[in-house]
Amino acid sequence: MINQDQLLAGLDSRLEDLTTKLLDTRKVTDNAEKTVTELEQILDLVWSAQQHTLNSYLLSSSEHQAALREIERLGSAFLTRVIATYFTAESMESDIDSPIDISGFQMKPSLLTRASNLAAKLARLTGDAAVPSITWALTPDLQIPIAELSFESCAFGWKTWAAGALFAHYIATGRISVKNETILELGCGTGIVGIVTAKMGAKQVYLTDYQLETLKNCQRNVVQNNCSETAKVQALDWSWVTPSLETSIPESASAEIPPLSSTTFRFKVIFGADICYDPLHGTLVPRTCAQFLAEFSDARVYFVTGLRRGVFDADIEHFENQMTAWGFVVVFRADISRDDFIQENDHDTRIYSESLAHAIFQSSAAVSSDEKQFRFYEYRREKLTAITHPSINNCIVYEQFENRFNGIIALLIDRSVDVSIISNTLEKLGNMIDEAALHEKKAKVDATYVNPIDPNHLAIIKKLGGNYCTFVVNSLSYYSNEEIFVLTVKAQKVLQQMQALFSDSTVHGAAFKTGITRNIQISNSKWLQLRELSFSEAAYGWQTWSAGIVFASMIATGFVKFPKTAKTIFELGCGTGILGIATTCTIGDEAQVILTDYSPAILENARHNILLNEVMIPENSKNISVRELDWRNVCNFDSSLLETADVIIAADVCYELEHANLVPPVCNSLLRKSNESRVFIMSTLRRGFGIEIAAFEKAMCDVGFSIEKIDISRNSFEYRFPFLNSVFEGVDKNFRLCIYKRDAK
């Protein structure tokens, strides 16, 4: 019979010694096996004590209970690291500070078995083998606590893999836009990608996996992060999707977590992080995407996968080949290293980004000291099949419209800069909208008339057609003035046709009318809502131009800093007001911001946009105002405005020679005579407009300003401001920021 005194004699010192060893697991090499042996002996000792009714004394001691709880926490973390080392040649990020160091350590299969058995015994002893929650700081402002289980509980869904953290970071920083989208995540694991997607403004996100324990843990993480309304956890086994794209859910599927139904759900966006590490996945994942991805031209599949060595290369190649075989084409693919990751982040968050980079990219593999690398994929469907429209009486009309629809969509996506093609595209788009409006009118007059136009087609036409017309106006640099005028008039006519169709449409709501409101991202965490008018209402102040978006982003992210002494800031040619609003959102009540323009419609719209963004500037709205200012009337400026501006800002105010004569005197009249005063002007470097830019810069120097020039291209911000990528789409745009100050006298 076991002597109680013998059991207890060395327990205190052994518990203390084991705790020390577990705390030191960040530096273990071959000592891992010794630590496993010691943990086995301690658990055998405690297990024996329980079996011999010593539980009342041995485990009731508060000191012993505290020591056992610490061993439970550290031991579970240690064992999961040991198990992960065998399967992936990677180590789990430590819940203390840094990853476990296993350089030079060779895992033995027998040790894997012992570690797995120990994890199970520890779970039975303590009632919980889960590793404590790990908090992922994905941006300086976004922290996500994630509970992780043991490998025994849910296999490869047990932890947050580095590819998932990288994917979540891209979503959190806006590189992948999720706002108002309905999204499917495949192989959610701990749920970090889906949770961040929900927090970044997705309309709905479905987190799916196949193992019950993984799904239950994911559900707990969703609840812990307060996003249950948006993030739905559902079961999906990729093997349920047959080669004929039918989903067969077995009766044995657990009722505890509802299965995802393919008959109900089609998604515009699909996510997957590190879900292709087995040849079978390369077969199952592509056809699952084919089953669940909506058949829209802008529907996308995004993957991030770890580039592991050896046999995994063949798995990735098989996956890529199968995606092609199932009708997907690569929109974008990039391999990502630690250096790439660091460059992608804002200059003022370098300490944060390097810390996160260490957690994601640090490798502890025994066979190599190389850091991890990842591959990012963006896929779309190569071809769109016809979308069936129910209850169509006039099939001939439908088929004719469908054929033209496919043709016009190809033109809208192509965005050719050839004048004749643009003119032809606008004409076809206008004719199609007129035809749709005719059938819409018939349907309103005759309740028995079935509109043959597919509402899904109209929704696509509305989005792509509106974007295309905006693209035409944004591409002025490619044409002579006469051609600009003709194409702009055509584009405006089409926009007015779309307004007439959609403003009172029973087909797809009243989402298209004069005064479209856009959500524009200007930093990782800031979005502005800006209403845009029609060209006929506000001329060139009708929309938010690219130069304004780039400049606003530079202000919001701290890339452009105003003098600390600045108390009054004027925006010239404010248009939709993006610069003034972004400035107020950034500097708060440090300065009075005055938005100026000359058109009553533009001024009214700027006031409207200030109110739209009150949630961003609730305490500072009194420090932002709108005033009329006509550059042609400098002599009659209100005397209270003269020499009151510490800073003047403007975007895209230099596209005619006349501006070189008008704007410099305005700046000279408004700007305070001080060495600290500055004028910041952002211009789009359009082809054929070099004379206007040069004349403007010379005129500013002639009235007493010196100039500093910063030229900006797509490469300038591709990594620093990934959310600006869309600004450069369609045309290879370049910008110039000029900073003027008064010459020293």
mmCIF file of C-alpha atoms in Angstrom, residues 407-580:
data_model
loop_
_atom_site.group_PDB
_atom_site.id
_atom_site.type_symbol
_atom_site.label_atom_id
_atom_site.label_comp_id
_atom_site.label_asym_id
_atom_site.label_seq_id
_atom_site.Cartn_x
_atom_site.Cartn_y
_atom_site.Cartn_z
ATOM 1 C CA GLY A 407 -21.560 41.520 -74.102
ATOM 2 C CA ILE A 408 -22.010 44.792 -72.241
ATOM 3 C CA ILE A 409 -20.577 43.324 -69.026
ATOM 4 C CA ALA A 410 -17.420 42.343 -70.918
ATOM 5 C CA LEU A 411 -17.090 45.937 -72.165
ATOM 6 C CA LEU A 412 -17.699 47.434 -68.727
ATOM 7 C CA ILE A 413 -15.071 45.213 -67.137
ATOM 8 C CA ASP A 414 -12.536 45.757 -69.934
ATOM 9 C CA ARG A 415 -12.459 49.544 -69.454
ATOM 10 C CA SER A 416 -10.679 50.238 -72.730
ATOM 11 C CA VAL A 417 -9.293 53.764 -73.103
ATOM 12 C CA ASP A 418 -10.021 53.817 -76.834
ATOM 13 C CA VAL A 419 -12.403 56.695 -77.581
ATOM 14 C CA SER A 420 -14.515 54.760 -80.099
ATOM 15 C CA ILE A 421 -14.900 51.773 -77.751
ATOM 16 C CA ILE A 422 -15.934 54.015 -74.850
ATOM 17 C CA SER A 423 -18.472 55.781 -77.054
ATOM 18 C CA ASN A 424 -19.841 52.435 -78.253
ATOM 19 C CA THR A 425 -20.018 51.095 -74.697
ATOM 20 C CA LEU A 426 -21.927 54.132 -73.452
ATOM 21 C CA GLU A 427 -24.367 53.875 -76.354
ATOM 22 C CA LYS A 428 -25.037 50.163 -75.723
ATOM 23 C CA LEU A 429 -25.377 50.760 -72.000
ATOM 24 C CA GLY A 430 -27.862 53.565 -72.607
ATOM 25 C CA ASN A 431 -29.946 51.447 -75.003
ATOM 26 C CA MET A 432 -30.033 48.570 -72.524
ATOM 27 C CA ILE A 433 -31.199 50.845 -69.714
ATOM 28 C CA ASP A 434 -33.905 52.329 -71.953
ATOM 29 C CA GLU A 435 -35.155 48.824 -72.778
ATOM 30 C CA ALA A 436 -35.160 47.817 -69.111
ATOM 31 C CA ALA A 437 -37.095 50.985 -68.257
ATOM 32 C CA LEU A 438 -39.694 50.154 -70.942
ATOM 33 C CA HIS A 439 -40.359 46.701 -69.469
ATOM 34 C CA GLU A 440 -40.425 48.193 -65.981
ATOM 35 C CA LYS A 441 -43.089 50.670 -67.098
ATOM 36 C CA LYS A 442 -45.194 47.879 -68.639
ATOM 37 C CA ALA A 443 -44.984 45.860 -65.435
ATOM 38 C CA LYS A 444 -46.302 48.824 -63.434
ATOM 39 C CA VAL A 445 -49.239 49.418 -65.782
ATOM 40 C CA ASP A 446 -50.197 45.759 -66.255
ATOM 41 C CA ALA A 447 -50.167 43.605 -63.126
ATOM 42 C CA THR A 448 -50.247 40.438 -65.274
ATOM 43 C CA TYR A 449 -47.168 41.412 -67.276
ATOM 44 C CA VAL A 450 -44.069 39.474 -66.229
ATOM 45 C CA ASN A 451 -40.956 41.584 -66.607
ATOM 46 C CA PRO A 452 -38.487 39.519 -68.674
ATOM 47 C CA ILE A 453 -35.468 41.402 -67.351
ATOM 48 C CA ASP A 454 -33.606 39.521 -64.623
ATOM 49 C CA PRO A 455 -33.353 41.707 -61.480
ATOM 50 C CA ASN A 456 -29.898 40.240 -60.846
ATOM 51 C CA HIS A 457 -28.828 41.608 -64.232
ATOM 52 C CA LEU A 458 -30.177 45.032 -63.350
ATOM 53 C CA ALA A 459 -28.308 44.999 -60.048
ATOM 54 C CA ILE A 460 -25.058 44.275 -61.882
ATOM 55 C CA ILE A 461 -25.777 46.901 -64.555
ATOM 56 C CA LYS A 462 -26.490 49.454 -61.845
ATOM 57 C CA LYS A 463 -23.181 48.848 -60.076
ATOM 58 C CA LEU A 464 -20.856 48.307 -63.028
ATOM 59 C CA GLY A 465 -22.574 50.880 -65.219
ATOM 60 C CA GLY A 466 -22.336 53.575 -62.556
ATOM 61 C CA ASN A 467 -18.694 52.749 -61.911
ATOM 62 C CA TYR A 468 -17.954 52.782 -65.636
ATOM 63 C CA CYS A 469 -19.432 56.237 -66.168
ATOM 64 C CA THR A 470 -17.350 57.496 -63.258
ATOM 65 C CA PHE A 471 -14.299 55.869 -64.859
ATOM 66 C CA VAL A 472 -14.956 57.754 -68.094
ATOM 67 C CA VAL A 473 -14.942 61.108 -66.319
ATOM 68 C CA ASN A 474 -11.866 60.126 -64.291
ATOM 69 C CA SER A 475 -9.968 59.310 -67.512
ATOM 70 C CA LEU A 476 -10.023 62.825 -68.969
ATOM 71 C CA SER A 477 -6.260 62.844 -69.472
ATOM 72 C CA TYR A 478 -6.469 60.530 -72.468
ATOM 73 C CA TYR A 479 -8.473 62.821 -74.743
ATOM 74 C CA SER A 480 -8.552 66.261 -76.327
ATOM 75 C CA ASN A 481 -10.920 68.812 -74.817
ATOM 76 C CA GLU A 482 -13.639 68.282 -77.441
ATOM 77 C CA GLU A 483 -13.611 64.522 -76.983
ATOM 78 C CA ILE A 484 -13.685 64.985 -73.210
ATOM 79 C CA PHE A 485 -16.821 67.064 -73.518
ATOM 80 C CA VAL A 486 -18.591 64.587 -75.828
ATOM 81 C CA LEU A 487 -17.802 61.549 -73.673
ATOM 82 C CA THR A 488 -18.662 63.360 -70.449
ATOM 83 C CA VAL A 489 -22.045 64.382 -71.845
ATOM 84 C CA LYS A 490 -22.692 60.795 -72.939
ATOM 85 C CA ALA A 491 -21.702 59.430 -69.540
ATOM 86 C CA GLN A 492 -23.932 61.967 -67.787
ATOM 87 C CA LYS A 493 -26.866 61.054 -70.019
ATOM 88 C CA VAL A 494 -26.449 57.384 -69.112
ATOM 89 C CA LEU A 495 -26.279 58.262 -65.409
ATOM 90 C CA GLN A 496 -29.520 60.218 -65.763
ATOM 91 C CA GLN A 497 -31.136 57.238 -67.520
ATOM 92 C CA MET A 498 -30.024 55.006 -64.650
ATOM 93 C CA GLN A 499 -31.401 57.516 -62.169
ATOM 94 C CA ALA A 500 -34.779 57.478 -63.910
ATOM 95 C CA LEU A 501 -34.856 53.674 -63.949
ATOM 96 C CA PHE A 502 -33.696 52.939 -60.408
ATOM 97 C CA SER A 503 -35.008 55.883 -58.390
ATOM 98 C CA ASP A 504 -38.550 54.474 -58.530
ATOM 99 C CA SER A 505 -37.838 50.867 -59.449
ATOM 100 C CA THR A 506 -39.861 48.005 -58.032
ATOM 101 C CA VAL A 507 -37.206 45.625 -59.329
ATOM 102 C CA HIS A 508 -34.276 46.561 -57.162
ATOM 103 C CA GLY A 509 -35.235 49.292 -54.734
ATOM 104 C CA ALA A 510 -34.524 52.996 -54.868
ATOM 105 C CA ALA A 511 -30.773 52.729 -54.478
ATOM 106 C CA PHE A 512 -29.838 54.817 -57.552
ATOM 107 C CA LYS A 513 -30.691 58.455 -57.656
ATOM 108 C CA THR A 514 -29.051 61.846 -57.748
ATOM 109 C CA GLY A 515 -26.908 62.070 -54.676
ATOM 110 C CA ILE A 516 -25.189 58.683 -54.531
ATOM 111 C CA THR A 517 -23.485 58.230 -51.157
ATOM 112 C CA ARG A 518 -20.083 56.530 -51.230
ATOM 113 C CA ASN A 519 -18.162 54.963 -48.349
ATOM 114 C CA ILE A 520 -14.520 55.984 -48.781
ATOM 115 C CA GLN A 521 -11.727 54.533 -46.651
ATOM 116 C CA ILE A 522 -8.994 57.021 -45.737
ATOM 117 C CA SER A 523 -7.056 54.986 -43.155
ATOM 118 C CA ASN A 524 -7.021 51.544 -41.614
ATOM 119 C CA SER A 525 -9.797 52.583 -39.223
ATOM 120 C CA LYS A 526 -11.471 55.646 -40.788
ATOM 121 C CA TRP A 527 -14.273 55.622 -43.381
ATOM 122 C CA LEU A 528 -16.050 58.735 -44.642
ATOM 123 C CA GLN A 529 -19.542 58.881 -46.138
ATOM 124 C CA LEU A 530 -19.725 61.353 -49.007
ATOM 125 C CA ARG A 531 -22.741 62.173 -51.169
ATOM 126 C CA GLU A 532 -21.924 62.900 -54.806
ATOM 127 C CA LEU A 533 -24.131 64.945 -57.137
ATOM 128 C CA SER A 534 -24.604 64.696 -60.891
ATOM 129 C CA PHE A 535 -22.292 66.546 -63.281
ATOM 130 C CA SER A 536 -25.172 68.724 -64.443
ATOM 131 C CA GLU A 537 -25.734 69.880 -60.850
ATOM 132 C CA ALA A 538 -22.172 70.514 -59.708
ATOM 133 C CA ALA A 539 -19.883 70.392 -62.783
ATOM 134 C CA TYR A 540 -16.419 69.169 -61.763
ATOM 135 C CA GLY A 541 -17.331 69.315 -58.080
ATOM 136 C CA TRP A 542 -19.846 66.509 -58.589
ATOM 137 C CA GLN A 543 -17.675 63.649 -57.330
ATOM 138 C CA THR A 544 -14.786 62.816 -55.017
ATOM 139 C CA TRP A 545 -11.705 62.847 -57.224
ATOM 140 C CA SER A 546 -8.786 60.483 -56.746
ATOM 141 C CA ALA A 547 -6.355 63.238 -55.753
ATOM 142 C CA GLY A 548 -8.659 64.169 -52.876
ATOM 143 C CA ILE A 549 -8.839 60.569 -51.655
ATOM 144 C CA VAL A 550 -5.045 60.178 -51.735
ATOM 145 C CA PHE A 551 -4.482 63.514 -49.962
ATOM 146 C CA ALA A 552 -7.166 62.764 -47.346
ATOM 147 C CA SER A 553 -5.504 59.411 -46.645
ATOM 148 C CA MET A 554 -2.116 61.073 -46.196
ATOM 149 C CA ILE A 555 -3.685 63.469 -43.687
ATOM 150 C CA ALA A 556 -5.625 60.778 -41.802
ATOM 151 C CA THR A 557 -2.596 58.471 -41.486
ATOM 152 C CA GLY A 558 -0.207 61.207 -40.368
ATOM 153 C CA PHE A 559 1.905 61.108 -43.521
ATOM 154 C CA VAL A 560 1.137 64.807 -43.960
ATOM 155 C CA LYS A 561 1.374 66.848 -40.776
ATOM 156 C CA PHE A 562 0.340 70.477 -40.475
ATOM 157 C CA PRO A 563 2.315 73.038 -38.419
ATOM 158 C CA LYS A 564 1.482 72.764 -34.727
ATOM 159 C CA THR A 565 0.756 76.500 -34.687
ATOM 160 C CA ALA A 566 -2.026 76.148 -37.282
ATOM 161 C CA LYS A 567 -5.330 77.462 -35.903
ATOM 162 C CA THR A 568 -7.205 78.195 -39.145
ATOM 163 C CA ILE A 569 -7.234 75.900 -42.188
ATOM 164 C CA PHE A 570 -8.900 76.762 -45.511
ATOM 165 C CA GLU A 571 -9.836 74.201 -48.162
ATOM 166 C CA LEU A 572 -10.059 75.660 -51.664
ATOM 167 C CA GLY A 573 -12.399 74.049 -54.202
ATOM 168 C CA CYS A 574 -13.767 71.681 -51.581
ATOM 169 C CA GLY A 575 -16.128 69.729 -53.878
ATOM 170 C CA THR A 576 -17.604 66.953 -51.733
ATOM 171 C CA GLY A 577 -15.536 68.183 -48.762
ATOM 172 C CA ILE A 578 -13.293 65.165 -48.310
ATOM 173 C CA LEU A 579 -10.148 67.103 -47.360
ATOM 174 C CA GLY A 580 -11.776 69.382 -44.810
#
